[in-house]
CSV table of C-alpha atoms in Angstrom, one decimal:
chain,number,residue,atom,x,y,z
A,1,MET,CA,21.6,-16.5,28.5
A,2,ARG,CA,20.3,-14.9,25.2
A,3,ARG,CA,17.6,-16.7,23.3
A,4,THR,CA,18.5,-18.2,19.9
A,5,LEU,CA,15.8,-18.5,17.3
A,6,VAL,CA,15.3,-21.9,15.8
A,7,LYS,CA,16.0,-20.7,12.3
A,8,HIS,CA,19.3,-19.2,13.4
A,9,ALA,CA,20.2,-22.4,15.2
A,10,LEU,CA,19.5,-24.5,12.1
A,11,ASP,CA,21.6,-22.1,10.0
A,12,SER,CA,24.5,-22.1,12.4
A,13,VAL,CA,28.0,-22.5,10.9
A,14,THR,CA,29.6,-24.1,13.9
A,15,ALA,CA,28.6,-26.1,17.0
A,16,GLN,CA,27.9,-24.1,20.2
A,17,ASP,CA,28.6,-25.2,23.8
A,18,SER,CA,25.7,-23.0,25.2
A,19,ILE,CA,22.4,-22.3,23.5
A,20,LEU,CA,18.9,-21.3,24.7
A,21,VAL,CA,15.9,-22.2,22.5
A,22,GLU,CA,12.3,-21.5,23.4
A,23,GLY,CA,9.2,-22.7,21.6
A,24,TRP,CA,6.3,-25.2,21.4
A,25,VAL,CA,6.5,-28.9,21.4
A,26,ARG,CA,5.4,-30.5,18.1
A,27,THR,CA,6.1,-34.1,19.2
A,28,ARG,CA,7.8,-36.1,22.0
A,29,ARG,CA,9.2,-39.6,22.0
A,30,ASP,CA,10.4,-41.3,25.2
A,31,SER,CA,13.0,-44.0,25.6
A,32,LYS,CA,14.1,-45.5,28.9
A,33,ALA,CA,16.9,-43.0,29.7
A,34,PHE,CA,16.1,-40.1,27.5
A,35,SER,CA,13.4,-38.3,25.4
A,36,PHE,CA,13.3,-36.7,21.9
A,37,LEU,CA,11.4,-33.5,21.5
A,38,GLU,CA,10.7,-31.6,18.3
A,39,ILE,CA,10.6,-27.9,19.1
A,40,ASN,CA,9.3,-25.1,16.8
A,41,ASP,CA,9.2,-21.4,17.6
A,42,GLY,CA,7.5,-20.2,14.4
A,43,THR,CA,10.5,-18.5,12.9
A,44,SER,CA,10.9,-21.2,10.2
A,45,LEU,CA,9.1,-24.1,8.8
A,46,ALA,CA,11.7,-26.5,10.2
A,47,SER,CA,11.8,-27.6,13.8
A,48,ILE,CA,14.8,-28.6,15.8
A,49,GLN,CA,15.3,-31.8,17.6
A,50,VAL,CA,16.2,-31.8,21.3
A,51,ILE,CA,17.7,-34.8,23.1
A,52,ALA,CA,16.9,-34.6,26.8
A,53,ASP,CA,18.6,-37.2,29.1
A,54,ALA,CA,16.9,-38.4,32.2
A,55,GLY,CA,18.3,-36.6,35.2
A,56,ILE,CA,18.9,-33.2,33.7
A,57,PRO,CA,17.2,-30.3,35.5
A,58,GLY,CA,13.5,-30.1,34.6
A,59,TYR,CA,13.3,-33.7,33.2
A,60,GLU,CA,10.9,-34.6,36.0
A,61,ASN,CA,8.2,-32.6,34.0
A,62,ILE,CA,8.9,-34.4,30.7
A,63,GLY,CA,5.5,-36.2,30.9
A,64,LYS,CA,3.8,-32.8,30.8
A,65,MET,CA,5.7,-31.7,27.7
A,66,THR,CA,3.0,-32.8,25.3
A,67,THR,CA,2.1,-31.5,21.8
A,68,GLY,CA,1.3,-27.8,22.1
A,69,ALA,CA,3.1,-27.2,25.4
A,70,SER,CA,5.7,-24.4,25.6
A,71,VAL,CA,9.3,-25.2,26.8
A,72,SER,CA,12.6,-23.5,27.3
A,73,VAL,CA,15.7,-25.6,26.5
A,74,GLN,CA,19.3,-25.0,27.4
A,75,GLY,CA,22.0,-27.1,25.9
A,76,LYS,CA,24.7,-27.7,23.3
A,77,LEU,CA,24.2,-27.3,19.5
A,78,VAL,CA,25.8,-30.5,18.1
A,79,GLU,CA,25.9,-32.2,14.8
A,80,SER,CA,22.9,-34.5,14.2
A,81,PRO,CA,23.2,-38.0,12.7
A,82,GLY,CA,19.8,-37.6,11.2
A,83,LYS,CA,18.5,-35.5,8.3
A,84,GLN,CA,19.1,-32.1,10.0
A,85,LYS,CA,22.6,-30.7,10.3
A,86,TRP,CA,22.1,-29.8,14.0
A,87,GLU,CA,20.3,-30.9,17.1
A,88,ILE,CA,20.4,-29.8,20.7
A,89,GLN,CA,21.8,-31.9,23.5
A,90,ALA,CA,19.8,-30.5,26.4
A,91,THR,CA,21.5,-29.6,29.7
A,92,ALA,CA,18.3,-28.3,31.3
A,93,ILE,CA,14.7,-28.1,30.2
A,94,GLU,CA,11.8,-26.1,31.6
A,95,LEU,CA,8.1,-26.5,31.2
A,96,VAL,CA,6.7,-23.0,30.5
A,97,GLY,CA,3.1,-23.7,29.7
A,98,THR,CA,1.1,-27.0,29.7
A,99,SER,CA,-1.2,-28.1,26.9
A,100,PRO,CA,-3.9,-30.7,27.8
A,101,GLU,CA,-5.0,-33.6,25.5
A,102,SER,CA,-7.9,-31.4,24.3
A,103,TYR,CA,-5.3,-29.3,22.3
A,104,PRO,CA,-6.9,-29.4,18.8
A,105,LEU,CA,-3.6,-29.4,16.7
A,106,GLN,CA,-2.5,-33.0,17.4
A,107,LYS,CA,0.0,-34.6,15.0
A,108,LYS,CA,-2.4,-35.4,12.1
A,109,GLY,CA,-3.8,-33.7,9.0
A,110,HIS,CA,-6.4,-30.9,9.5
A,111,SER,CA,-8.6,-29.4,6.7
A,112,PRO,CA,-8.4,-25.7,6.0
A,113,GLU,CA,-12.1,-25.5,6.8
A,114,PHE,CA,-11.5,-26.9,10.3
A,115,LEU,CA,-8.5,-24.7,10.9
A,116,ARG,CA,-10.6,-21.6,10.0
A,117,THR,CA,-12.7,-22.4,13.1
A,118,ILE,CA,-9.6,-22.1,15.3
A,119,ALA,CA,-7.9,-19.2,13.5
A,120,HIS,CA,-6.3,-18.2,16.8
A,121,LEU,CA,-4.3,-21.4,16.8
A,122,ARG,CA,-3.8,-22.2,13.1
A,123,PRO,CA,-0.6,-20.1,12.7
A,124,ARG,CA,1.1,-22.9,14.6
A,125,THR,CA,0.6,-25.3,11.7
A,126,ASN,CA,3.1,-25.7,8.9
A,127,LEU,CA,0.8,-24.4,6.2
A,128,PHE,CA,-0.4,-21.2,8.0
A,129,GLY,CA,3.0,-20.5,9.6
A,130,ALA,CA,4.4,-20.5,6.0
A,131,VAL,CA,1.5,-18.4,4.7
A,132,PHE,CA,1.9,-15.6,7.3
A,133,ARG,CA,5.7,-15.5,7.2
A,134,THR,CA,5.3,-15.1,3.4
A,135,ARG,CA,2.7,-12.4,3.9
A,136,SER,CA,5.2,-10.5,6.0
A,137,ARG,CA,8.0,-10.9,3.4
A,138,ILE,CA,5.8,-9.9,0.5
A,139,ALA,CA,4.7,-6.8,2.4
A,140,ALA,CA,8.3,-5.8,2.8
A,141,ALA,CA,8.8,-6.5,-0.9
A,142,VAL,CA,5.9,-4.1,-1.8
A,143,HIS,CA,7.5,-1.3,0.2
A,144,LYS,CA,10.9,-1.9,-1.3
A,145,PHE,CA,9.6,-1.8,-4.8
A,146,PHE,CA,8.0,1.6,-4.4
A,147,LEU,CA,10.5,3.2,-2.1
A,148,ASP,CA,13.3,2.2,-4.4
A,149,ARG,CA,11.5,4.2,-7.2
A,150,ASP,CA,11.0,7.3,-5.0
A,151,PHE,CA,7.3,6.8,-4.3
A,152,VAL,CA,6.0,8.3,-1.0
A,153,TRP,CA,3.9,6.1,1.2
A,154,VAL,CA,0.7,7.9,2.1
A,155,HIS,CA,-1.7,6.8,4.8
A,156,THR,CA,-5.2,7.6,3.4
A,157,PRO,CA,-8.3,7.5,5.7
A,158,ILE,CA,-10.1,4.4,6.7
A,159,ILE,CA,-13.3,6.4,7.4
A,160,THR,CA,-14.5,8.3,4.4
A,161,ALA,CA,-17.5,10.2,3.1
A,162,SER,CA,-16.7,9.3,-0.6
A,163,ASP,CA,-17.7,6.2,-2.5
A,164,CYS,CA,-14.7,5.6,-4.8
A,165,GLU,CA,-16.3,2.8,-6.8
A,166,GLY,CA,-19.8,4.2,-6.9
A,167,ALA,CA,-21.3,0.8,-6.1
A,168,GLY,CA,-22.6,1.7,-2.7
A,169,GLU,CA,-21.3,-1.6,-1.1
A,170,MET,CA,-19.9,0.1,1.9
A,171,PHE,CA,-20.1,-0.4,5.7
A,172,HIS,CA,-21.6,2.6,7.4
A,173,VAL,CA,-20.0,4.3,10.4
A,174,THR,CA,-22.4,5.9,12.8
A,175,THR,CA,-22.9,6.7,16.5
A,176,LEU,CA,-26.7,6.8,16.0
A,177,ASP,CA,-29.0,4.2,17.5
A,178,PRO,CA,-29.7,1.9,14.5
A,179,LEU,CA,-33.2,1.2,15.9
A,180,ALA,CA,-34.2,4.9,16.4
A,181,GLU,CA,-36.7,6.5,14.2
A,182,ASN,CA,-36.2,9.8,12.3
A,183,LYS,CA,-32.4,9.5,12.3
A,184,SER,CA,-30.6,12.6,11.0
A,185,TYR,CA,-27.0,12.6,9.9
A,186,GLU,CA,-26.8,16.1,11.3
A,187,LYS,CA,-26.8,14.5,14.8
A,188,ASP,CA,-24.3,11.9,13.9
A,189,PHE,CA,-20.6,12.0,14.9
A,190,PHE,CA,-19.3,13.5,11.6
A,191,GLY,CA,-22.5,15.4,10.8
A,192,LYS,CA,-22.8,13.5,7.5
A,193,ALA,CA,-23.0,10.0,6.2
A,194,ALA,CA,-19.6,8.2,6.7
A,195,SER,CA,-18.4,4.7,5.7
A,196,LEU,CA,-15.4,2.5,5.9
A,197,THR,CA,-13.3,3.0,2.8
A,198,VAL,CA,-13.4,0.7,-0.2
A,199,SER,CA,-10.3,2.4,-1.6
A,200,GLY,CA,-7.7,5.0,-0.8
A,201,GLN,CA,-7.4,6.0,-4.5
A,202,LEU,CA,-9.3,9.3,-4.6
A,203,GLU,CA,-7.4,10.7,-1.6
A,204,GLY,CA,-4.2,9.2,-3.0
A,205,GLU,CA,-4.7,11.3,-6.2
A,206,THR,CA,-4.6,14.5,-4.2
A,207,PHE,CA,-1.1,13.6,-2.9
A,208,ALA,CA,0.1,12.4,-6.4
A,209,CYS,CA,-0.9,15.8,-7.7
A,210,ALA,CA,1.5,17.3,-5.2
A,211,LEU,CA,4.3,14.7,-4.5
A,212,SER,CA,4.3,13.1,-8.0
A,213,ASN,CA,4.6,9.4,-7.1
A,214,ILE,CA,2.8,8.0,-4.1
A,215,TYR,CA,1.4,4.7,-3.0
A,216,THR,CA,-1.1,3.6,-0.3
A,217,PHE,CA,-1.0,0.2,1.5
A,218,GLY,CA,-3.7,-0.4,4.1
A,219,PRO,CA,-7.0,-2.0,5.0
A,220,THR,CA,-10.2,-1.6,2.9
A,221,PHE,CA,-13.7,-2.9,3.3
A,222,ARG,CA,-16.6,-3.9,1.0
A,223,ALA,CA,-20.1,-4.9,2.1
A,224,GLU,CA,-20.5,-7.3,-0.8
A,225,ASN,CA,-22.6,-10.4,0.1
A,226,SER,CA,-20.3,-12.8,-1.6
A,227,ASN,CA,-19.0,-16.1,-0.3
A,228,THR,CA,-16.6,-17.0,-3.1
A,229,SER,CA,-13.0,-18.1,-2.5
A,230,ARG,CA,-11.8,-14.7,-3.9
A,231,HIS,CA,-13.8,-12.2,-1.8
A,232,ALA,CA,-13.6,-10.9,1.7
A,233,ALA,CA,-15.3,-8.0,3.5
A,234,GLU,CA,-12.0,-6.8,5.0
A,235,PHE,CA,-8.8,-6.9,2.9
A,236,TRP,CA,-5.7,-4.9,2.2
A,237,MET,CA,-5.0,-2.8,-0.9
A,238,ILE,CA,-1.9,-1.5,-2.5
A,239,GLU,CA,-2.7,1.6,-4.7
A,240,PRO,CA,0.1,3.6,-6.4
A,241,GLU,CA,-0.7,6.9,-8.1
A,242,ILE,CA,1.7,8.4,-10.7
A,243,ALA,CA,1.6,12.0,-11.9
A,244,PHE,CA,2.4,12.9,-15.5
A,245,CYS,CA,1.6,9.3,-16.5
A,246,ASP,CA,-0.7,7.8,-19.1
A,247,ILE,CA,-2.2,4.3,-19.4
A,248,TYR,CA,0.9,2.9,-21.1
A,249,GLY,CA,3.2,4.0,-18.3
A,250,ASP,CA,0.7,2.7,-15.8
A,251,MET,CA,0.9,-0.7,-17.5
A,252,ASP,CA,4.7,-0.7,-17.4
A,253,VAL,CA,4.8,0.0,-13.7
A,254,ALA,CA,2.2,-2.7,-13.0
A,255,GLU,CA,4.1,-5.3,-15.0
A,256,SER,CA,7.4,-4.4,-13.2
A,257,PHE,CA,5.6,-4.7,-9.9
A,258,ILE,CA,4.3,-8.2,-10.5
A,259,LYS,CA,7.6,-9.4,-11.8
A,260,HIS,CA,9.3,-8.0,-8.7
A,261,ILE,CA,6.9,-9.9,-6.4
A,262,ALA,CA,7.4,-13.1,-8.4
A,263,ASN,CA,11.2,-12.7,-8.3
A,264,THR,CA,11.0,-12.1,-4.5
A,265,MET,CA,9.2,-15.4,-4.0
A,266,LEU,CA,11.5,-17.3,-6.3
A,267,ALA,CA,14.5,-16.1,-4.3
A,268,ASP,CA,13.0,-17.2,-1.0
A,269,GLU,CA,15.4,-19.6,0.8
A,270,SER,CA,13.5,-20.0,4.0
A,271,GLY,CA,11.9,-23.3,3.0
A,272,ASP,CA,8.4,-21.8,2.9
A,273,PHE,CA,8.4,-21.5,-0.9
A,274,ASP,CA,9.6,-25.1,-1.3
A,275,PHE,CA,6.8,-26.2,1.0
A,276,PHE,CA,4.2,-24.5,-1.2
A,277,CYS,CA,5.7,-26.0,-4.3
A,278,ARG,CA,5.6,-29.5,-2.7
A,279,PHE,CA,2.4,-29.6,-0.8
A,280,VAL,CA,0.1,-26.8,-2.1
A,281,ASP,CA,0.7,-26.2,-5.8
A,282,LYS,CA,3.2,-28.3,-7.8
A,283,GLY,CA,2.9,-25.9,-10.7
A,284,LEU,CA,3.7,-22.8,-8.6
A,285,LYS,CA,7.4,-22.5,-9.4
A,286,ALA,CA,6.9,-22.9,-13.1
A,287,ARG,CA,4.1,-20.4,-13.1
A,288,LEU,CA,6.1,-17.7,-11.2
A,289,GLU,CA,9.1,-18.3,-13.5
A,290,GLU,CA,6.9,-17.7,-16.5
A,291,VAL,CA,5.6,-14.5,-15.0
A,292,SER,CA,9.1,-13.4,-14.1
A,293,GLN,CA,10.7,-14.1,-17.5
A,294,LYS,CA,8.0,-13.5,-20.2
A,295,PRO,CA,6.9,-10.1,-21.4
A,296,PHE,CA,3.2,-9.4,-20.6
A,297,VAL,CA,1.0,-9.4,-23.6
A,298,ARG,CA,-1.0,-6.2,-24.1
A,299,CYS,CA,-4.5,-6.8,-25.6
A,300,SER,CA,-7.4,-4.4,-26.0
A,301,TYR,CA,-10.7,-5.4,-24.5
A,302,THR,CA,-12.2,-5.5,-28.0
A,303,GLU,CA,-9.5,-7.8,-29.2
A,304,ALA,CA,-10.0,-10.0,-26.2
A,305,ILE,CA,-13.8,-10.3,-26.9
A,306,ASP,CA,-13.0,-11.1,-30.6
A,307,ILE,CA,-10.5,-13.8,-29.6
A,308,MET,CA,-13.0,-15.5,-27.4
A,309,LEU,CA,-15.8,-15.3,-29.9
A,310,ALA,CA,-13.6,-16.9,-32.6
A,311,SER,CA,-12.2,-19.6,-30.3
A,312,GLY,CA,-15.2,-21.9,-30.4
A,313,GLU,CA,-14.9,-22.3,-26.6
A,314,LYS,CA,-18.0,-23.1,-24.7
A,315,PHE,CA,-18.1,-20.5,-21.8
A,316,GLU,CA,-20.6,-20.6,-18.9
A,317,TYR,CA,-21.0,-16.8,-19.6
A,318,PRO,CA,-20.9,-16.3,-23.4
A,319,PRO,CA,-18.7,-13.3,-24.2
A,320,TYR,CA,-20.1,-10.2,-25.9
A,321,TRP,CA,-18.9,-6.6,-26.2
A,322,GLY,CA,-20.0,-4.6,-23.3
A,323,MET,CA,-19.8,-7.3,-20.6
A,324,ASP,CA,-17.4,-7.4,-17.7
A,325,LEU,CA,-14.9,-10.2,-18.1
A,326,GLN,CA,-15.5,-13.2,-15.8
A,327,SER,CA,-12.9,-15.4,-14.2
A,328,GLU,CA,-13.3,-18.1,-16.9
A,329,HIS,CA,-12.6,-15.5,-19.6
A,330,GLU,CA,-9.5,-14.2,-17.8
A,331,ARG,CA,-8.1,-17.7,-17.3
A,332,PHE,CA,-8.8,-18.7,-20.9
A,333,LEU,CA,-6.8,-15.7,-22.2
A,334,THR,CA,-3.8,-16.3,-19.9
A,335,GLU,CA,-3.8,-20.1,-19.6
A,336,ARG,CA,-5.0,-21.3,-23.0
A,337,HIS,CA,-4.8,-18.6,-25.6
A,338,PHE,CA,-1.7,-16.5,-24.8
A,339,LYS,CA,-0.2,-18.9,-22.2
A,340,CYS,CA,1.4,-16.0,-20.4
A,341,PRO,CA,0.3,-12.9,-18.3
A,342,VAL,CA,-2.0,-10.5,-20.2
A,343,ILE,CA,-2.9,-6.8,-19.7
A,344,VAL,CA,-6.4,-6.1,-21.1
A,345,TYR,CA,-7.1,-2.4,-21.6
A,346,ASN,CA,-9.6,0.1,-23.0
A,347,TYR,CA,-12.9,-1.2,-21.4
A,348,PRO,CA,-16.4,0.0,-22.2
A,349,LYS,CA,-17.2,3.1,-20.2
A,350,GLU,CA,-20.5,1.8,-18.9
A,351,ILE,CA,-18.9,-0.9,-16.8
A,352,LYS,CA,-16.2,1.2,-15.2
A,353,PRO,CA,-16.2,4.0,-12.5
A,354,PHE,CA,-16.6,7.7,-13.1
A,355,TYR,CA,-12.9,8.7,-12.7
A,356,MET,CA,-11.5,6.8,-15.6
A,357,ARG,CA,-10.3,8.8,-18.6
A,358,LEU,CA,-12.6,8.7,-21.7
A,359,ASN,CA,-11.0,7.7,-24.9
A,360,GLU,CA,-11.4,9.5,-28.2
A,361,ASP,CA,-13.9,6.9,-29.4
A,362,GLY,CA,-16.4,8.0,-26.7
A,363,LYS,CA,-17.2,4.4,-26.0
A,364,THR,CA,-14.2,3.2,-24.0
A,365,VAL,CA,-12.1,4.4,-21.1
A,366,THR,CA,-8.4,3.9,-20.3
A,367,ALA,CA,-8.9,1.1,-17.9
A,368,MET,CA,-6.5,-1.9,-17.6
A,369,ASP,CA,-6.5,-5.2,-15.9
A,370,VAL,CA,-3.4,-7.4,-15.3
A,371,LEU,CA,-4.3,-11.1,-15.7
A,372,VAL,CA,-2.0,-13.9,-14.6
A,373,PRO,CA,-2.3,-17.7,-15.1
A,374,GLY,CA,-3.8,-19.5,-12.2
A,375,ILE,CA,-5.4,-16.4,-10.7
A,376,GLY,CA,-7.0,-14.3,-13.3
A,377,GLU,CA,-7.2,-10.6,-12.5
A,378,ILE,CA,-4.5,-9.5,-10.0
A,379,ILE,CA,-4.3,-5.7,-10.8
A,380,GLY,CA,-7.0,-3.2,-11.9
A,381,GLY,CA,-6.1,0.3,-12.9
A,382,SER,CA,-6.6,3.2,-15.2
A,383,GLN,CA,-5.5,6.6,-16.4
A,384,ARG,CA,-7.6,9.1,-14.4
A,385,GLU,CA,-9.8,11.7,-16.1
A,386,GLU,CA,-7.8,14.9,-15.8
A,387,ARG,CA,-10.3,17.1,-17.8
A,388,LEU,CA,-12.6,19.0,-15.5
A,389,ASP,CA,-15.5,19.3,-17.9
A,390,VAL,CA,-15.5,15.6,-18.8
A,391,LEU,CA,-15.2,14.6,-15.1
A,392,GLU,CA,-18.1,16.9,-14.1
A,393,GLY,CA,-20.1,15.4,-16.9
A,394,ASN,CA,-19.5,11.8,-15.6
A,395,ILE,CA,-20.6,12.8,-12.1
A,396,GLU,CA,-23.7,14.4,-13.4
A,397,ARG,CA,-24.5,11.5,-15.8
A,398,LEU,CA,-24.2,9.0,-13.0
A,399,GLY,CA,-26.4,11.0,-10.6
A,400,MET,CA,-23.6,11.5,-8.1
A,401,ASP,CA,-23.5,14.3,-5.6
A,402,ALA,CA,-21.2,16.8,-7.2
A,403,GLU,CA,-20.7,18.8,-4.0
A,404,ALA,CA,-19.3,15.8,-2.3
A,405,TYR,CA,-16.5,15.6,-4.8
A,406,TYR,CA,-15.6,19.3,-5.0
A,407,TRP,CA,-12.2,18.6,-3.6
A,408,TYR,CA,-11.6,15.9,-6.2
A,409,ASN,CA,-12.6,18.3,-9.0
A,410,ASP,CA,-10.3,20.9,-7.6
A,411,LEU,CA,-7.3,18.7,-8.7
A,412,ARG,CA,-8.5,19.4,-12.3
A,413,ARG,CA,-9.2,23.0,-11.6
A,414,TYR,CA,-5.8,23.9,-10.2
A,415,GLY,CA,-2.9,22.7,-12.2
A,416,THR,CA,-4.4,19.5,-13.7
A,417,VAL,CA,-2.0,16.8,-15.0
A,418,PRO,CA,-2.4,13.5,-16.7
A,419,HIS,CA,-2.0,10.8,-14.0
A,420,ALA,CA,-2.7,7.1,-13.6
A,421,GLY,CA,-2.6,4.4,-11.0
A,422,PHE,CA,-3.8,0.9,-10.1
A,423,GLY,CA,-4.9,-1.2,-7.2
A,424,VAL,CA,-3.6,-4.6,-6.1
A,425,GLY,CA,-5.5,-6.7,-3.6
A,426,PHE,CA,-2.8,-7.8,-1.2
A,427,GLU,CA,-4.5,-11.1,-0.4
A,428,ARG,CA,-4.8,-11.9,-4.1
A,429,LEU,CA,-1.1,-11.3,-4.3
A,430,ILE,CA,-0.4,-13.7,-1.5
A,431,MET,CA,-2.6,-16.3,-3.2
A,432,PHE,CA,-0.6,-15.8,-6.4
A,433,VAL,CA,2.8,-16.5,-4.8
A,434,THR,CA,1.7,-19.3,-2.5
A,435,GLY,CA,-0.8,-21.3,-4.6
A,436,VAL,CA,-3.3,-21.1,-1.8
A,437,GLN,CA,-6.8,-21.1,-3.4
A,438,ASN,CA,-9.0,-19.5,-0.8
A,439,ILE,CA,-8.7,-15.9,0.4
A,440,ARG,CA,-9.8,-17.0,3.8
A,441,ASP,CA,-6.5,-18.9,4.2
A,442,VAL,CA,-4.2,-15.9,3.6
A,443,LEU,CA,-6.0,-13.5,6.0
A,444,PRO,CA,-5.1,-13.8,9.7
A,445,TYR,CA,-8.8,-13.4,10.7
A,446,PRO,CA,-11.1,-13.5,7.6
A,447,ARG,CA,-14.2,-11.3,7.6
A,448,THR,CA,-16.9,-12.7,5.3
A,449,PRO,CA,-20.7,-12.7,5.3
A,450,ARG,CA,-22.0,-14.1,8.6
A,451,ASN,CA,-18.4,-14.5,9.9
A,452,CYS,CA,-16.8,-12.1,12.3
A,453,GLU,CA,-15.1,-14.4,14.8
A,454,PHE,CA,-12.1,-13.7,17.1
């Protein structure tokens, strides 16, 4: 008999005389002549109720079918007198795997902090099952957005010899003995210093300058000693690059992308979105509807600083021209001043990486950040510097190794074009659409300072 997924059984149009459901026991209640079991197989938030009469094959093991045990149930799909439309009247039940009383996910509330210590089991809970099903759906929505617009998905390297951000916060990749003296990269596997990538952008630009529109979507790494709720050492990035595009076109694509993701979540009928709205963030639906329906305000960095200076607001980090915006500034602009998503653009060149295009004022670059209520920055991007002489000047000014970027400069040497792109932290995106506040709770296995379990 072919297995039926719980979500399909619950969505069934008609009763069925023969059905096979397999999953894990959430709860069991026994009466004198029968037992009720709540079975969930992870395909939906909802479980299905099974009524098992004493005497059916396998009932002799009913006492071992405790919370966490796995079972296989054959029976009839019949109308339920309870809240659910359907339940299963079992004709046979099989114990597949036992679960002792030490099973840590008993029928009670568990804190996210505790569940992080058992990350290998937490997908079985309602919250994390919903989070990781949503993560899968949003990943599919990301691909749909770009593929529908004729972008090519490019797999950029995870191991790189280039520091995209220039910050040096990278994990080194080596086969050399870390305790050995007089280490030489000439003896190392790649013959040079290599690291895990912080971004696929630079390599992505090479493909944009050949295929026009591309995007990357893969793991990235940053050795930043930060324990905040927004940072992780291993995370996923979405990075489109668009040829023959300026900063304004870049902002248009970024806005359309965020609206697409918000609309995808608003259209979710699986029950997961309703769960987030009821139990995680009661303002989630209204916030996503606002993002979906309202045009994003475009505000220059200089205007943003002036707005905050004139507001009379007491900030922990007092604003001044030349600073990098803090989370409190981003949320003030989106939640209190404009009351909608905001794109801040034209940042001071001193606080931005070498590859961003210098504006005519000589003080600012064509950088842009998309800020949304409840999250703050969700996208960072820029028009890239397409002028060879200016790019070479940036590399020299910052003391970077010009030879290491010869290939990047070649894009400006051979048929240069204006081009732009942006980066989206995938986990920040999942936090945005679920209301979950900690990045550790939207990563299957979070990697943070002093934490590399499982």
